[in-house]
Coordinates of N, CA and C in Angstrom, one line a residue:
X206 N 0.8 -1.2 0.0 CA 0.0 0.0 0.0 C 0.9 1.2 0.0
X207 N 0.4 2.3 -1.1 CA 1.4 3.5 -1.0 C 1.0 4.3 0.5
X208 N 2.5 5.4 0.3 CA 2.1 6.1 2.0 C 0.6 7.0 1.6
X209 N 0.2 7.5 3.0 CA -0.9 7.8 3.0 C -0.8 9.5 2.0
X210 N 0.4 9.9 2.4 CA 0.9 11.5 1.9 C 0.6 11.2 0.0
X211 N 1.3 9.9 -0.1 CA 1.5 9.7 -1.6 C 0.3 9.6 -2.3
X212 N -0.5 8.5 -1.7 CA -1.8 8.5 -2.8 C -2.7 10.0 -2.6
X213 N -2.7 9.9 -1.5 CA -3.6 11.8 -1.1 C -3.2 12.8 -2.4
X214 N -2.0 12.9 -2.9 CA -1.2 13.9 -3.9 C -1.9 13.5 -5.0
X215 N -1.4 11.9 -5.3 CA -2.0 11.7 -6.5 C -3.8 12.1 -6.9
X216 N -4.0 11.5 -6.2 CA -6.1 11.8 -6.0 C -6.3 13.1 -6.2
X217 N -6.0 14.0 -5.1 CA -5.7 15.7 -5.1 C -5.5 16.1 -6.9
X218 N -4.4 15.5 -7.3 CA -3.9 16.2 -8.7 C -4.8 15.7 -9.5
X219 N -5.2 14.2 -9.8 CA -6.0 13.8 -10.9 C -7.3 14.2 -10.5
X220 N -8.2 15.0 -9.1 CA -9.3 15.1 -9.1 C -9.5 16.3 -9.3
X221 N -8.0 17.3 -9.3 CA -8.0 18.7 -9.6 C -7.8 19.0 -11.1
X222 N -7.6 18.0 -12.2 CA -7.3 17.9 -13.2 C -9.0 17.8 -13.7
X223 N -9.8 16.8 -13.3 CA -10.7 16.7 -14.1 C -11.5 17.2 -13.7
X224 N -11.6 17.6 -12.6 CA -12.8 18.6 -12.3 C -12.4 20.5 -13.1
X225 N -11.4 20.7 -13.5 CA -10.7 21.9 -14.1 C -11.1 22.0 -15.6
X226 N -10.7 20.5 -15.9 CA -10.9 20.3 -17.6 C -12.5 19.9 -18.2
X227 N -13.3 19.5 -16.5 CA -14.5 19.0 -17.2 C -15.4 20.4 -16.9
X228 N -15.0 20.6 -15.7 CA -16.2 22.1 -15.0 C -15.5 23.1 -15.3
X229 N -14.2 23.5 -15.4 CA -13.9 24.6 -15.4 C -13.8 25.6 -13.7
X230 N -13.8 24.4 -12.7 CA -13.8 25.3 -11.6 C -12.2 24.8 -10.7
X231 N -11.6 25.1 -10.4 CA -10.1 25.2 -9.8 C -10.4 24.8 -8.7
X232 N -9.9 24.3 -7.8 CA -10.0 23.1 -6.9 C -9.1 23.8 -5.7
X233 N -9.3 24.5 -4.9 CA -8.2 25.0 -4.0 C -7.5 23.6 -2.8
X234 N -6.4 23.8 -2.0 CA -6.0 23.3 -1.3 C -6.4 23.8 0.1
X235 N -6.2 22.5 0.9 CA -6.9 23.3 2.3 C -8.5 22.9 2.5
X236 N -9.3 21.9 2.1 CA -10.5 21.9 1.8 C -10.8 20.7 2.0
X237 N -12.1 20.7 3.2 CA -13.0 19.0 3.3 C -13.7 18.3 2.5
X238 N -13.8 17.1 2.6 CA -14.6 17.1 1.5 C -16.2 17.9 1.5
X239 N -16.7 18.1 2.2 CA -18.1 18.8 2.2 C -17.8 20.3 1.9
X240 N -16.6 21.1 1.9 CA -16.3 21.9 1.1 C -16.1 22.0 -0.3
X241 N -15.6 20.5 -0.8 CA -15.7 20.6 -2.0 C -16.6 20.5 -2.4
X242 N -17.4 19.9 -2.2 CA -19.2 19.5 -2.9 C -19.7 20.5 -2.9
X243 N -19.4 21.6 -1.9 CA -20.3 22.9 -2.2 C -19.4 24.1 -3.1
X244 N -17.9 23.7 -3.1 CA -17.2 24.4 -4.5 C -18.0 24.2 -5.5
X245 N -18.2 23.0 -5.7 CA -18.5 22.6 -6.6 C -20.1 22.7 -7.5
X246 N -20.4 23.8 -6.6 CA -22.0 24.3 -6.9 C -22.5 24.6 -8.2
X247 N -21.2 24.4 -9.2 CA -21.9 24.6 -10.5 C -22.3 23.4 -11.4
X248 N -21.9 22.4 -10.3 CA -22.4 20.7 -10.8 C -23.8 20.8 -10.2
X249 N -24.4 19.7 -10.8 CA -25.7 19.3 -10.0 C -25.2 18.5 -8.7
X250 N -26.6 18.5 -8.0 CA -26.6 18.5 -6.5 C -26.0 16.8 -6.6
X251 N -26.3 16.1 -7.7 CA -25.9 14.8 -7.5 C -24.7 14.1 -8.0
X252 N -24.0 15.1 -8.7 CA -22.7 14.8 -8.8 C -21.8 15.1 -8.0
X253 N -22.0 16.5 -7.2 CA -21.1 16.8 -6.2 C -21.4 15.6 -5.0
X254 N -22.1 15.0 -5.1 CA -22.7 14.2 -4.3 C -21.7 13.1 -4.6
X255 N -21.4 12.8 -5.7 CA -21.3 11.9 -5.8 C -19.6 12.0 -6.0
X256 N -19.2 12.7 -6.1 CA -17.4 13.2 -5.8 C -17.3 13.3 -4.6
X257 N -17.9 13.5 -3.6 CA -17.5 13.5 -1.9 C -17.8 11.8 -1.7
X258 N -18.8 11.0 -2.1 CA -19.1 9.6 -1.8 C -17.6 9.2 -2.3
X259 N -17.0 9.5 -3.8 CA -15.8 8.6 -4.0 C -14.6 8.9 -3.0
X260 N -14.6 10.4 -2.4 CA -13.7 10.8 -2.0 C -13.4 9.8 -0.7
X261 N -14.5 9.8 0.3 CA -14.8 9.2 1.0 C -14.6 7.8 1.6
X262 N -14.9 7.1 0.3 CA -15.1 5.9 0.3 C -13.4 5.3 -0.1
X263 N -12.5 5.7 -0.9 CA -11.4 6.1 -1.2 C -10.3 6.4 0.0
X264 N -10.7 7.3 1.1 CA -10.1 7.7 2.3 C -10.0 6.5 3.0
X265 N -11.7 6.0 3.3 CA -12.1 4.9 4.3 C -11.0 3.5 4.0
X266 N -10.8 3.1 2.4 CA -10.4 2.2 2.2 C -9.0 1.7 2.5
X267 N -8.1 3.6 2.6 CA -6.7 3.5 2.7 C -6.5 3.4 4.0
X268 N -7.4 4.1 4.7 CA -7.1 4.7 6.1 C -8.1 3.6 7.2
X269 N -8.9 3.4 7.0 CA -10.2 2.5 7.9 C -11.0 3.6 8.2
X270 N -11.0 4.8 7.9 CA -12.1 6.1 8.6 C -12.2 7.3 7.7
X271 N -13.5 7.1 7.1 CA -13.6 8.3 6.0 C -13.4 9.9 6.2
X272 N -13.6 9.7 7.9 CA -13.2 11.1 7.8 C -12.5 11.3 8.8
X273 N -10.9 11.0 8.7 CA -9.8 11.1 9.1 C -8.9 11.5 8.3
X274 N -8.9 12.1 7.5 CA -8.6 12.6 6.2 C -9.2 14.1 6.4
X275 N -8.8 15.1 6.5 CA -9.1 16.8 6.3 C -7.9 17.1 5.8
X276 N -8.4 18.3 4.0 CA -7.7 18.8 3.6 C -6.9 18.1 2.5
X277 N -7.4 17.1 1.7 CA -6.7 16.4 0.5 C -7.0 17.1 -0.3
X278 N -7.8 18.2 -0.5 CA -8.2 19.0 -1.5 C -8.4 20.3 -1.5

């Protein structure tokens, strides 16, 4: 399993990439996921929805606790 620092970067970069190139909105650092979902206010209510579920569920997998993780994004 990579360190926790390492995959966090990667996810952070590729989720700041396609949320940039798909929506057009820039992804700041420093941010929970329930912050992002509501950056993300120019998606529909069920996609941001559904970017915090992966984020989440992604954290839980690496870590055992989805929200032990503040600030990957």
């Amino acid at each position: 399993m990579p360190q926790t620092g390492e995959w966090l970067h990667k996810l952070e970069t590729r989720l700041q990439k396609v949320v940039q190139s798909k929506h057009g909105i820039q992804l700041h650092a420093d941010r929970d996921f329930h912050t992002v979902a509501k950056q993300l206010n120019g998606l529909t209510h069920k996609a941001s929805t559904e970017i915090t579920n992966v984020l989440q569920r992604i954290t839980k997998q690496n870590t055992g606790d989805e929200h032990s993780v503040r600030g990957i994004i």
